[in-house]
Tab-separated table of C-alpha atoms in Angstrom:
chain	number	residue	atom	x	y	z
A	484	UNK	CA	87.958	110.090	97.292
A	485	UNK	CA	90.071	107.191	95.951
A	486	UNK	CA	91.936	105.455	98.698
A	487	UNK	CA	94.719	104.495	96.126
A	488	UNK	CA	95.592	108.920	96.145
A	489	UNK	CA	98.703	107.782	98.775
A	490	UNK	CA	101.768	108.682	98.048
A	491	UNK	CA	104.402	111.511	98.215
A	492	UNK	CA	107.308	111.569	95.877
A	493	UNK	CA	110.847	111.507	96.911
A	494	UNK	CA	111.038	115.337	96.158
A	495	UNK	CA	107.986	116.572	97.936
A	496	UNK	CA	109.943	115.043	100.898
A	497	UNK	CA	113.360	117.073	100.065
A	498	UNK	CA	111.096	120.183	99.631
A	499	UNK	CA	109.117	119.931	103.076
A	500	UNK	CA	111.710	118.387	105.536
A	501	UNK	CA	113.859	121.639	105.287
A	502	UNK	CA	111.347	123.889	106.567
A	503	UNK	CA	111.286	123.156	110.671
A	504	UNK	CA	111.767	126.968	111.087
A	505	UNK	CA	108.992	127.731	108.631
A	506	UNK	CA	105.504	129.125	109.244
A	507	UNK	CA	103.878	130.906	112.346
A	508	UNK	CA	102.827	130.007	115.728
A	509	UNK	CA	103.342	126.671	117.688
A	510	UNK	CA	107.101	125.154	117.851
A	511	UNK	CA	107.040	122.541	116.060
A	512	UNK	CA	105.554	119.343	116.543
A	513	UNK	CA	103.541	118.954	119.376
A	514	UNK	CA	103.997	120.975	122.438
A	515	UNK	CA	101.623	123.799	121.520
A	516	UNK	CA	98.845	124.484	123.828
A	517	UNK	CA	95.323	123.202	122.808
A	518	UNK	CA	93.985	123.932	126.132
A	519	UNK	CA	92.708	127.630	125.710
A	520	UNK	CA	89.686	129.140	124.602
A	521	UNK	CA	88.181	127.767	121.080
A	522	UNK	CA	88.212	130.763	119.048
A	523	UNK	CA	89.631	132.479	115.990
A	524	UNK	CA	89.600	131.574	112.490
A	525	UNK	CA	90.941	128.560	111.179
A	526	UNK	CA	91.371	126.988	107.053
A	527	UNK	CA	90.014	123.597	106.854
A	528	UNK	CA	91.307	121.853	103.791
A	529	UNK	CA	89.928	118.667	102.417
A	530	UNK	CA	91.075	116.281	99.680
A	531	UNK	CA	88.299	115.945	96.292
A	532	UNK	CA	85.354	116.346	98.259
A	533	UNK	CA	83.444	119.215	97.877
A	534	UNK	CA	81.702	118.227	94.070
A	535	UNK	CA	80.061	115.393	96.354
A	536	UNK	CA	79.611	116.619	99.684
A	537	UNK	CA	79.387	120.399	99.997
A	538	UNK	CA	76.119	120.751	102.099
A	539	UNK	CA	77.345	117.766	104.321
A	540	UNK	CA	80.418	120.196	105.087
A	541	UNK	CA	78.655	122.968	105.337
A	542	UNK	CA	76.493	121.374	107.691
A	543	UNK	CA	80.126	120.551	109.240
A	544	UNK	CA	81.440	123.869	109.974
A	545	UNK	CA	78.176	125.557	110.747
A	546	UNK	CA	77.510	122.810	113.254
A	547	UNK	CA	81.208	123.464	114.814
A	548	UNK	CA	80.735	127.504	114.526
A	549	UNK	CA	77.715	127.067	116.982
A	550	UNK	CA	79.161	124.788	119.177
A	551	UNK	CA	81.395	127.304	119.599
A	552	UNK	CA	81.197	131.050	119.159
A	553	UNK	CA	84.049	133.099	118.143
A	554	UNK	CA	85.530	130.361	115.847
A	555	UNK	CA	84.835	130.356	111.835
A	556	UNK	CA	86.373	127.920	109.877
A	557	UNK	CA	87.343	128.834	105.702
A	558	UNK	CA	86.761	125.658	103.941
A	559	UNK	CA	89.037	125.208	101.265
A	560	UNK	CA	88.499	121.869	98.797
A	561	UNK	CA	91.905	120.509	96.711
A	562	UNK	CA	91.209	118.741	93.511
A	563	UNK	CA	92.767	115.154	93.891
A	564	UNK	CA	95.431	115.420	90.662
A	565	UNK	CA	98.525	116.990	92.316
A	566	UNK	CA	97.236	116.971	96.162
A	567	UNK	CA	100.663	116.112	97.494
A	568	UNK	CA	102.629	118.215	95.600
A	569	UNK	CA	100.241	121.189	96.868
A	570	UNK	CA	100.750	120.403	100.628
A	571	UNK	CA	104.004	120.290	99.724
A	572	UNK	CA	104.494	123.961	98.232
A	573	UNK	CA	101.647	124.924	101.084
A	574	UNK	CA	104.285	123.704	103.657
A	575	UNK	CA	107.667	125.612	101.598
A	576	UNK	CA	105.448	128.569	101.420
A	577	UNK	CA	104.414	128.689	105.173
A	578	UNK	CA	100.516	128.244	103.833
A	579	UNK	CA	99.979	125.498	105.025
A	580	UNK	CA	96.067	124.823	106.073
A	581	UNK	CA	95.239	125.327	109.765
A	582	UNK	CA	93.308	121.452	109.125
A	583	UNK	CA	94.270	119.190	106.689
A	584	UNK	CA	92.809	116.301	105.220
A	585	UNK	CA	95.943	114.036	104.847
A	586	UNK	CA	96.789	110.125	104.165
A	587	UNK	CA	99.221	108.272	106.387
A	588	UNK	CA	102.183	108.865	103.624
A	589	UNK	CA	101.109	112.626	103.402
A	590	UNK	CA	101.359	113.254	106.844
A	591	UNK	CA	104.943	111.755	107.206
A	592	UNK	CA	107.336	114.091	105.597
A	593	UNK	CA	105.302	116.742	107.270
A	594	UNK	CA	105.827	115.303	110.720
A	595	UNK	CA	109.268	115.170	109.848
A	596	UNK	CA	110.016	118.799	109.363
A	597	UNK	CA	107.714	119.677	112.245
A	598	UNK	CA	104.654	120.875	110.698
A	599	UNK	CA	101.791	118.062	111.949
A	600	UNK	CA	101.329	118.783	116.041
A	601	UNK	CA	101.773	115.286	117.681
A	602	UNK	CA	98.564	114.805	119.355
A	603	UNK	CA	99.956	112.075	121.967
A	604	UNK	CA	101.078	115.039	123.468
A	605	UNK	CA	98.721	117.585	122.511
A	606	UNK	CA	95.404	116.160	123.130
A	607	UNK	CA	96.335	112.421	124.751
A	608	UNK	CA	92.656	112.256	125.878
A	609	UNK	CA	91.187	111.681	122.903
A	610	UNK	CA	92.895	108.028	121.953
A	611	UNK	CA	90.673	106.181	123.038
A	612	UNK	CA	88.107	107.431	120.816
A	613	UNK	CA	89.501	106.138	118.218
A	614	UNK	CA	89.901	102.118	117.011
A	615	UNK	CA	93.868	101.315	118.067
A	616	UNK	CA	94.964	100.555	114.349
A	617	UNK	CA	93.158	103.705	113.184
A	618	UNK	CA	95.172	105.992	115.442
A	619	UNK	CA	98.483	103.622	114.700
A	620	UNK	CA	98.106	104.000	111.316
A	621	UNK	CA	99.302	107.960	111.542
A	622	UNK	CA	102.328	107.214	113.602
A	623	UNK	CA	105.937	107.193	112.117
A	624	UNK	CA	108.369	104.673	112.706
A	625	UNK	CA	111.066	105.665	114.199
A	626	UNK	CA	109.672	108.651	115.430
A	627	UNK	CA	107.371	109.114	119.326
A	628	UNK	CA	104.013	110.526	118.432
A	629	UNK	CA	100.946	110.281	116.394
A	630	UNK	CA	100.640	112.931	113.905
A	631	UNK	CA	96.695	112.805	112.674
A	632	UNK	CA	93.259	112.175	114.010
A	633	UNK	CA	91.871	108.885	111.790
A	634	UNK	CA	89.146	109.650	109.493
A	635	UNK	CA	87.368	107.446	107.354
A	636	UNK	CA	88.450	103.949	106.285
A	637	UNK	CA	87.804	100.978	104.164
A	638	UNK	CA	88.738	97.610	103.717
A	639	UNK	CA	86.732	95.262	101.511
A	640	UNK	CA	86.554	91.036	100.826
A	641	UNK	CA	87.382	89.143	98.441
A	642	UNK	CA	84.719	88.142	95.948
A	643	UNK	CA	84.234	84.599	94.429
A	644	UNK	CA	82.795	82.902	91.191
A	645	UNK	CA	81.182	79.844	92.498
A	646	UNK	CA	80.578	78.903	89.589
A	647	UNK	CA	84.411	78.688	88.552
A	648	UNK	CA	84.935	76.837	91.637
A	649	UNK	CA	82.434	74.476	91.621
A	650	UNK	CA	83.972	73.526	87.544
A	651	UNK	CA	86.829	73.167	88.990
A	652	UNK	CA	85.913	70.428	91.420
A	653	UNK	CA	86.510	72.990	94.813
A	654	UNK	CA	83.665	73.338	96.826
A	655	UNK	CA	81.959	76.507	96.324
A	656	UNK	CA	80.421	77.088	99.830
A	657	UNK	CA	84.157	76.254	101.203
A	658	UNK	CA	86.497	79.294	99.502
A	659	UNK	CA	90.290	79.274	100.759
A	660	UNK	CA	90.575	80.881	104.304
A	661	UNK	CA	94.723	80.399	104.089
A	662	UNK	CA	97.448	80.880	102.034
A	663	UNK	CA	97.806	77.266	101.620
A	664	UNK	CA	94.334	76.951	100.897
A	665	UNK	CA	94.450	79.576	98.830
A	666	UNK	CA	97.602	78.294	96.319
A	667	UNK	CA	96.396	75.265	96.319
A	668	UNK	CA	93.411	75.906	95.254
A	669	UNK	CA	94.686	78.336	92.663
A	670	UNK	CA	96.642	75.283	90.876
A	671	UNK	CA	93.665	73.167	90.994
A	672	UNK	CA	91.865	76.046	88.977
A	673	UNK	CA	94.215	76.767	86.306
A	674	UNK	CA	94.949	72.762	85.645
A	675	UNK	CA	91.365	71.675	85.386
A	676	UNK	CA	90.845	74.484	82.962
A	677	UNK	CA	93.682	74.415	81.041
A	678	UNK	CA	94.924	77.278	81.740
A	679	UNK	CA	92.254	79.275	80.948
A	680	UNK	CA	91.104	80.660	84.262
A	681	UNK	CA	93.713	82.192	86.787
A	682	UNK	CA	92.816	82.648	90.531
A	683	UNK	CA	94.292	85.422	91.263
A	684	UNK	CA	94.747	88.661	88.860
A	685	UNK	CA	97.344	90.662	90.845
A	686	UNK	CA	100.899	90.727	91.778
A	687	UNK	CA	101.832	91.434	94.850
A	688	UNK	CA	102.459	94.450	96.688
A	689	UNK	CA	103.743	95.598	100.045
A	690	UNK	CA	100.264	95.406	101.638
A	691	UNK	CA	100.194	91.555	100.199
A	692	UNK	CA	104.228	91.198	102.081
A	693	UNK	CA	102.207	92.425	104.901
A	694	UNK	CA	99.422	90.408	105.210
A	695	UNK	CA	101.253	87.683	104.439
A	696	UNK	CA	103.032	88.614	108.018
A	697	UNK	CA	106.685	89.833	106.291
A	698	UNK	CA	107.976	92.294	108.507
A	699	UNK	CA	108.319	95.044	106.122
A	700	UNK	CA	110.572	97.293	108.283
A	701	UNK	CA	113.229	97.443	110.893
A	702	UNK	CA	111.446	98.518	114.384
A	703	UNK	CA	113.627	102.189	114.316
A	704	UNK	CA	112.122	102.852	110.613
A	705	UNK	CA	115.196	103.448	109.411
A	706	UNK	CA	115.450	100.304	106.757
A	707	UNK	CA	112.926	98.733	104.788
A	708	UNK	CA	113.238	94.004	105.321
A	709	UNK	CA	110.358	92.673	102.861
A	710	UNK	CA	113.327	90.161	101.348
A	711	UNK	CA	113.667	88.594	104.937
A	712	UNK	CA	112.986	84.133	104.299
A	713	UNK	CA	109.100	84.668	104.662
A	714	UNK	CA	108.673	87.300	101.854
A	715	UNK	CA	110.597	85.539	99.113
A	716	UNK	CA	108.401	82.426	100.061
A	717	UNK	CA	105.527	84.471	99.273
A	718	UNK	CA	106.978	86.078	96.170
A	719	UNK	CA	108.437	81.786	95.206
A	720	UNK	CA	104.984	80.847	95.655
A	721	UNK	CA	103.694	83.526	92.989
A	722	UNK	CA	106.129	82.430	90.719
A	723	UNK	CA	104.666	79.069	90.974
A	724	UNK	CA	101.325	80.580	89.985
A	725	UNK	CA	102.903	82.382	87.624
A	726	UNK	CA	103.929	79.323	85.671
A	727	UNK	CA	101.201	77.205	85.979
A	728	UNK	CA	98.708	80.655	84.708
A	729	UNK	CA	96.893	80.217	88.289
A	730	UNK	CA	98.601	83.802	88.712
A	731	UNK	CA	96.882	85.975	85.003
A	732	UNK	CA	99.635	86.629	82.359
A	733	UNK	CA	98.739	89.857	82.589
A	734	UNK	CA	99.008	90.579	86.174
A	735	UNK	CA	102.313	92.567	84.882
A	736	UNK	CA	100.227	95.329	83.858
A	737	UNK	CA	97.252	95.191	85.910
A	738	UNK	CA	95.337	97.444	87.337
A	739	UNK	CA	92.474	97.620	89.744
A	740	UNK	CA	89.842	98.387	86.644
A	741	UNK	CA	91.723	95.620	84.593
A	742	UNK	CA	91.911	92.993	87.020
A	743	UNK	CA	87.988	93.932	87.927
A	744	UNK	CA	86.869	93.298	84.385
A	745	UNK	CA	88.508	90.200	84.265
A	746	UNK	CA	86.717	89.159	87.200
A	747	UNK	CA	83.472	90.092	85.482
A	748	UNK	CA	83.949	88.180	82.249
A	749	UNK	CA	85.123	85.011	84.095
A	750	UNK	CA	88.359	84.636	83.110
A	751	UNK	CA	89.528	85.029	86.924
A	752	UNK	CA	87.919	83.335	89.614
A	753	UNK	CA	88.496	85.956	92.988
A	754	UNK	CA	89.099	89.806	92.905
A	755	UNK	CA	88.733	91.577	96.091
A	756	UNK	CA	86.111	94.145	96.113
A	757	UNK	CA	83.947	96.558	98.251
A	758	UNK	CA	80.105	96.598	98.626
A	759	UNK	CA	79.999	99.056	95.658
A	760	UNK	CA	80.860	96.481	93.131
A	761	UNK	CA	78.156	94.450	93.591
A	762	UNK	CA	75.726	96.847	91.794
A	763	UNK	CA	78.291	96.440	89.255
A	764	UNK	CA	77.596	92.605	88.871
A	765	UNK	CA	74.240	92.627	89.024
A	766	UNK	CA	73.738	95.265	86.229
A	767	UNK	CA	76.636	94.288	83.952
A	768	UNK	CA	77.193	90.384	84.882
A	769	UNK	CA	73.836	88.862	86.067
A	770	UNK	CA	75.322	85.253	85.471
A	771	UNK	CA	78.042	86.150	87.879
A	772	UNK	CA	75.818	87.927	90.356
A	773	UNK	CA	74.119	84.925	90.220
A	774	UNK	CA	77.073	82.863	91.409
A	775	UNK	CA	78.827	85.283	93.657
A	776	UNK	CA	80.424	84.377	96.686
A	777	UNK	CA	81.865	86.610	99.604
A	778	UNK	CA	84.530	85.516	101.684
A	779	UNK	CA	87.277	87.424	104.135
A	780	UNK	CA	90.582	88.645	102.844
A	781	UNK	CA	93.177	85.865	103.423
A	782	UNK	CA	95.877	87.278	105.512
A	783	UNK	CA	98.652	85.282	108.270
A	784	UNK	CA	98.441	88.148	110.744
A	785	UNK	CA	94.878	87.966	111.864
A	786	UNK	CA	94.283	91.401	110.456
A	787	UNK	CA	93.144	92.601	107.529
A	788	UNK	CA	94.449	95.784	105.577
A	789	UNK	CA	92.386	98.709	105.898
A	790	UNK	CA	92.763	102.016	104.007
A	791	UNK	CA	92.937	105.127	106.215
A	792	UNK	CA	92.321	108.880	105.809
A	793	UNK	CA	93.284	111.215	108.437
A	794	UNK	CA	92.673	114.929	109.692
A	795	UNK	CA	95.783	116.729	110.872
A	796	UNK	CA	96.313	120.001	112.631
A	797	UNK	CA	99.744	122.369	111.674
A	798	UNK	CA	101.604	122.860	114.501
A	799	UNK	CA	102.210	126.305	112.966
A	800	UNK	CA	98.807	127.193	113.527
A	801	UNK	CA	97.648	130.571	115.580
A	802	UNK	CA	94.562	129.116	117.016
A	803	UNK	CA	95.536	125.590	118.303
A	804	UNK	CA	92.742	125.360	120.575
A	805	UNK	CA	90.482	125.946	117.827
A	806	UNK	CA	92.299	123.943	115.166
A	807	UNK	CA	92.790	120.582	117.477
A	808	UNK	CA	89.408	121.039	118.578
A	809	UNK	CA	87.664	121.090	115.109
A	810	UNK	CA	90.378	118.306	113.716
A	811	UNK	CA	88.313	116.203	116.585
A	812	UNK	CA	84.794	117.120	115.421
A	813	UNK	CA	85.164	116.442	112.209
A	814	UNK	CA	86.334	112.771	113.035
A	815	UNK	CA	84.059	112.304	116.357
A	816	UNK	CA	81.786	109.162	116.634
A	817	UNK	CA	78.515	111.114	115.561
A	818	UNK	CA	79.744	113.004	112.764
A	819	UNK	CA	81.520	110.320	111.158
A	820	UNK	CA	78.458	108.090	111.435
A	821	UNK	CA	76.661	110.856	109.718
A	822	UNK	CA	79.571	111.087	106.597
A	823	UNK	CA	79.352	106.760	106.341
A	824	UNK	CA	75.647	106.688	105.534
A	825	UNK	CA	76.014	108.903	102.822
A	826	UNK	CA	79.236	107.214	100.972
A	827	UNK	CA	80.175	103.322	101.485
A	828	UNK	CA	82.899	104.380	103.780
A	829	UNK	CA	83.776	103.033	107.233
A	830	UNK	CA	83.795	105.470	110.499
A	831	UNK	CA	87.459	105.135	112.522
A	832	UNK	CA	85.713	105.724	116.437
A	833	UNK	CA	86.053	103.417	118.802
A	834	UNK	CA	82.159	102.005	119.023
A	835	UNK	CA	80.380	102.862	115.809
A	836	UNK	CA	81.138	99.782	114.030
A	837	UNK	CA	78.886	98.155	116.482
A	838	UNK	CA	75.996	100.649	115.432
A	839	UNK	CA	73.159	98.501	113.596
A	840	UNK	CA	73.598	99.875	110.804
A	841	UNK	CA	77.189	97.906	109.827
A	842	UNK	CA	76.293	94.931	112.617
A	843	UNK	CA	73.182	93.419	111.386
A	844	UNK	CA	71.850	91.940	108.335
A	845	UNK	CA	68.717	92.862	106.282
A	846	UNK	CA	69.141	89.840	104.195
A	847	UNK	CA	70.851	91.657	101.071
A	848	UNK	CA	74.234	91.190	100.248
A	849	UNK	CA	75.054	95.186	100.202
A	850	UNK	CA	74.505	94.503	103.982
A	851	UNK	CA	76.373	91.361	104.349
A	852	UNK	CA	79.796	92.853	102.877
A	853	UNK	CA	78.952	95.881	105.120
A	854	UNK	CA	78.807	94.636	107.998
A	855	UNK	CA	81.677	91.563	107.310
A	856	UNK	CA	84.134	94.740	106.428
A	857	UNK	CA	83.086	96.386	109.442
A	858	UNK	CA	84.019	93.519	111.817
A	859	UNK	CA	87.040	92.698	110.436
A	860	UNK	CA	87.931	96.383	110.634
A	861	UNK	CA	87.826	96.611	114.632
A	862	UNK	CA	91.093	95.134	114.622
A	863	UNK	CA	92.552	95.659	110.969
A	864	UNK	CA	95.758	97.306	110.045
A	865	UNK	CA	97.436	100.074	107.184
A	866	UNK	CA	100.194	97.984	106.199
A	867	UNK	CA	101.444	100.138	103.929
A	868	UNK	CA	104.352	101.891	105.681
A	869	UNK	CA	103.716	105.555	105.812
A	870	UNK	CA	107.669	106.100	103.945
A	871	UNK	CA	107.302	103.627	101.610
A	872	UNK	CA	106.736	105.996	98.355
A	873	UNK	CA	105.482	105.671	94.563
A	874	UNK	CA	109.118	105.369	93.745
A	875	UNK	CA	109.861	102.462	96.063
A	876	UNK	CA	106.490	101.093	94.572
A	877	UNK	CA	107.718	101.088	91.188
A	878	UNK	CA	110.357	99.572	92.333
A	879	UNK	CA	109.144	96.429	94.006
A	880	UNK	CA	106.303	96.026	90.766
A	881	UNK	CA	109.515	96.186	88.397
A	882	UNK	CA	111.528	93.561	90.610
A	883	UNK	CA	108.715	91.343	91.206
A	884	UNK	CA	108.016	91.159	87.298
A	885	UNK	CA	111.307	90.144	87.270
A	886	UNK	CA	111.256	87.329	89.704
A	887	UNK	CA	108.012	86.457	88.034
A	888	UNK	CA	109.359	86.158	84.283
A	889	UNK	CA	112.094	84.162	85.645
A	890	UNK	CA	114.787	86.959	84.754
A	891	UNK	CA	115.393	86.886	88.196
A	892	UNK	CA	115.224	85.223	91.482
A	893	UNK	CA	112.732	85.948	93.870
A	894	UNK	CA	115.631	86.527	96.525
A	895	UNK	CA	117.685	88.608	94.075
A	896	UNK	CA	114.412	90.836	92.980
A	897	UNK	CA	113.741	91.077	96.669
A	898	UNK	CA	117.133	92.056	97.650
A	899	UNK	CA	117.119	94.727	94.581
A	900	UNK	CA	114.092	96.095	95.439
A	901	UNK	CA	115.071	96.423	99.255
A	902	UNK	CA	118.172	98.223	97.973
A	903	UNK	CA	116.460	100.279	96.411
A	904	UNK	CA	113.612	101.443	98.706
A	905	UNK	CA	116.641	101.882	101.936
A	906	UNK	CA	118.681	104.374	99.173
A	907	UNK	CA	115.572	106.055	98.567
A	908	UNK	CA	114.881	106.548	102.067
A	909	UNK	CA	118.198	107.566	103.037
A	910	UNK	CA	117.987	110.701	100.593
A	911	UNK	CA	114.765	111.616	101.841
């Protein structure tokens, strides 16, 4: 259940947005009827989960089949290597699941061509279920309509070695709540080592532009703007870090389980995290268990980034009633309270973040990342735009290095990179 599975590639999109006569049942894209009697048979399709959670599932559908009689749901699990390009020959094919467990990106293409019903229209009445940037965070831009019922999420802080800090001469009860704060401090660290201990282990991406409040695309969605003045003064300011090694040499090639393992030897001082790393530390770095601190993730908006799986309903189906109205009870307040407390995963309705459980404290730090993620999460963000694909990705990573290495400047690698993303776009 990685939250990093996101993306289509540019020809899953060319395969799926011809098909908007495909499949049977419904029109389209969200003026089927949901209203009628729950019944029939439906496919419910999830994403990597069954080796983990089969009886919780099970439990699921039998739960749903009682509820209502006349209804039985086929539960059908994908393995996580080659998800999208399975929805995508599902959706050429006309096989598309009934209910589909989809990421933001996932569900775009499909909206396009038709396929996902738009439940502003279909089932309005169950919005407010939902926290506001969960049930955003399935819309398209450019397009009227929200396309999936939110799932789970996460989010996570950033982690600290205090110990780093307090060599440095920074105050290790006082980590940097600001970008400022945060660069500043980040040149302190690599000149009072030498060099020898970077900040920050990561270059950044689109969710950094975002955070960083960049306006990543035009309001109609039809043209990506992360090389507007603000975003090349973030990427200017990484080049600075760059230089001085505040920013690792080898944040070129990171990756999440490289940049982690620097973390845990020391030779980077902050690495954001979840709650499940800190097992992690304590088994395999005491000394930096020891010295931990936990701090929010540093963002100009107010929000945080949160990562956000969804539940979407064909608009092909036979059985909409049935299909919208199992899409809901898989992602309703109790059942989603029931699927957190048996993975560290965060529930998207409205009023179960304030549920003891991620509101209070027991003392232990598992509990005090818990419940800090959950907070921040009532008003946190996907700022990842749904059409910005691997490609596009590659992209900005290769232009950024660029800037980075000096080959380029940060407004030229910006510039290319924006190119780049708006031609991939425009073929679709």
């Amino acid at each position: 259940m990685s939250m990093s599975r996101r993306t289509l590639t540019a020809a899953v999109f060319a395969l799926v947005l011809p098909l908007s006569a495909c499949g049977s049942g419904g029109d389209g894209g969200g003026s089927a009827d949901a209203s009628g009697k729950v019944e029939g048979d439906i496919t419910f399709q999830t994403w990597n989960l069954r080796a983990n959670f089969k009886p919780y599932f099970e439990g699921l559908i039998a739960g749903f089949e009682k509820k209502h009689p006349g209804t039985h749901v086929k539960w059908i699990d994908q393995p996580a290597e080659g998800y999208p390009d399975k929805l995508s020959a599902d959706a050429a094919g006309g096989t598309l699941p009934d209910v589909v467990n989809v990421s933001p990106d996932l569900v775009a293409p499909l909206a396009e061509a038709g396929l996902a019903l738009d439940l502003d229209k279909v089932a309005p009445q169950y919005k407010s279920d939902y926290l506001p940037g969960a049930w955003a965070s399935h819309q398209i831009p450019g397009k009227r309509g929200t396309y999936a019922f939110p799932w789970y999420l996460n989010t996570g802080p950033l982690f600290y070695n205090k110990a780093l800090f307090r060599k440095a001469g920074l105050d290790p009860d006082r980590p940097p709540k600001t970008y400022d704060e945060l660069f500043a401090d980040a040149l302190r660290m690599a000149k009072e080592s030498g060099g020898s201990v970077a900040t920050l282990a990561n270059v950044p991406t689109i969710e950094d532009f975002g955070r960083y409040g960049v306006p990543l695309m035009n309001q109609q969605g039809t043209a990506f703007s992360f090389n507007d003045a603000k975003g090349v003064e973030l990427l200017t300011k990484y080049k600075e870090l760059y230089d001085a090694k505040a920013l690792d040499p080898q944040a070129l090639t990171a990756t999440p389980e490289s940049s982690g393992k620097k973390f845990l030897t020391g030779a980077v001082a902050m690495n954001p995290g979840s709650a499940l790393d800190l097992g992690n530390f304590k088994k395999n770095a005491p000394s930096l268990y020891r010295n931990i601190g936990i701090t929010d993730q540093i963002t100009s908006t107010g929000h945080v980034n949160m990562y956000v799986m969804g539940v979407m309903v064909n608009s092909r189906t036979k059985h909409t009633a049935a299909a919208v109205a199992f899409a809901h009870f898989v992602t309703d307040a109790q059942n989603q309270m029931s699927f957190a407390k048996k993975v560290a995963i965060f529930p998207s309705t409205a009023h179960s973040l304030a549920d003891p459980y991620f509101s209070k404290e027991d003392g232990t730090d598992e509990t005090r990342v818990r419940v800090a993620a959950a907070k921040s999460l009532k008003n946190a963000v996907n700022y990842t735009p749904v059409l910005f694909s691997d490609q596009m990705k590659t992209a900005l990573r290769n232009e950024v290095a660029k800037a980075l290495q000096g080959k380029e400047s940060p407004k030229a690698a910006l510039d290319n990179a924006v190119s780049t993303a708006n031609r991939l776009l425009k073929q679709g």
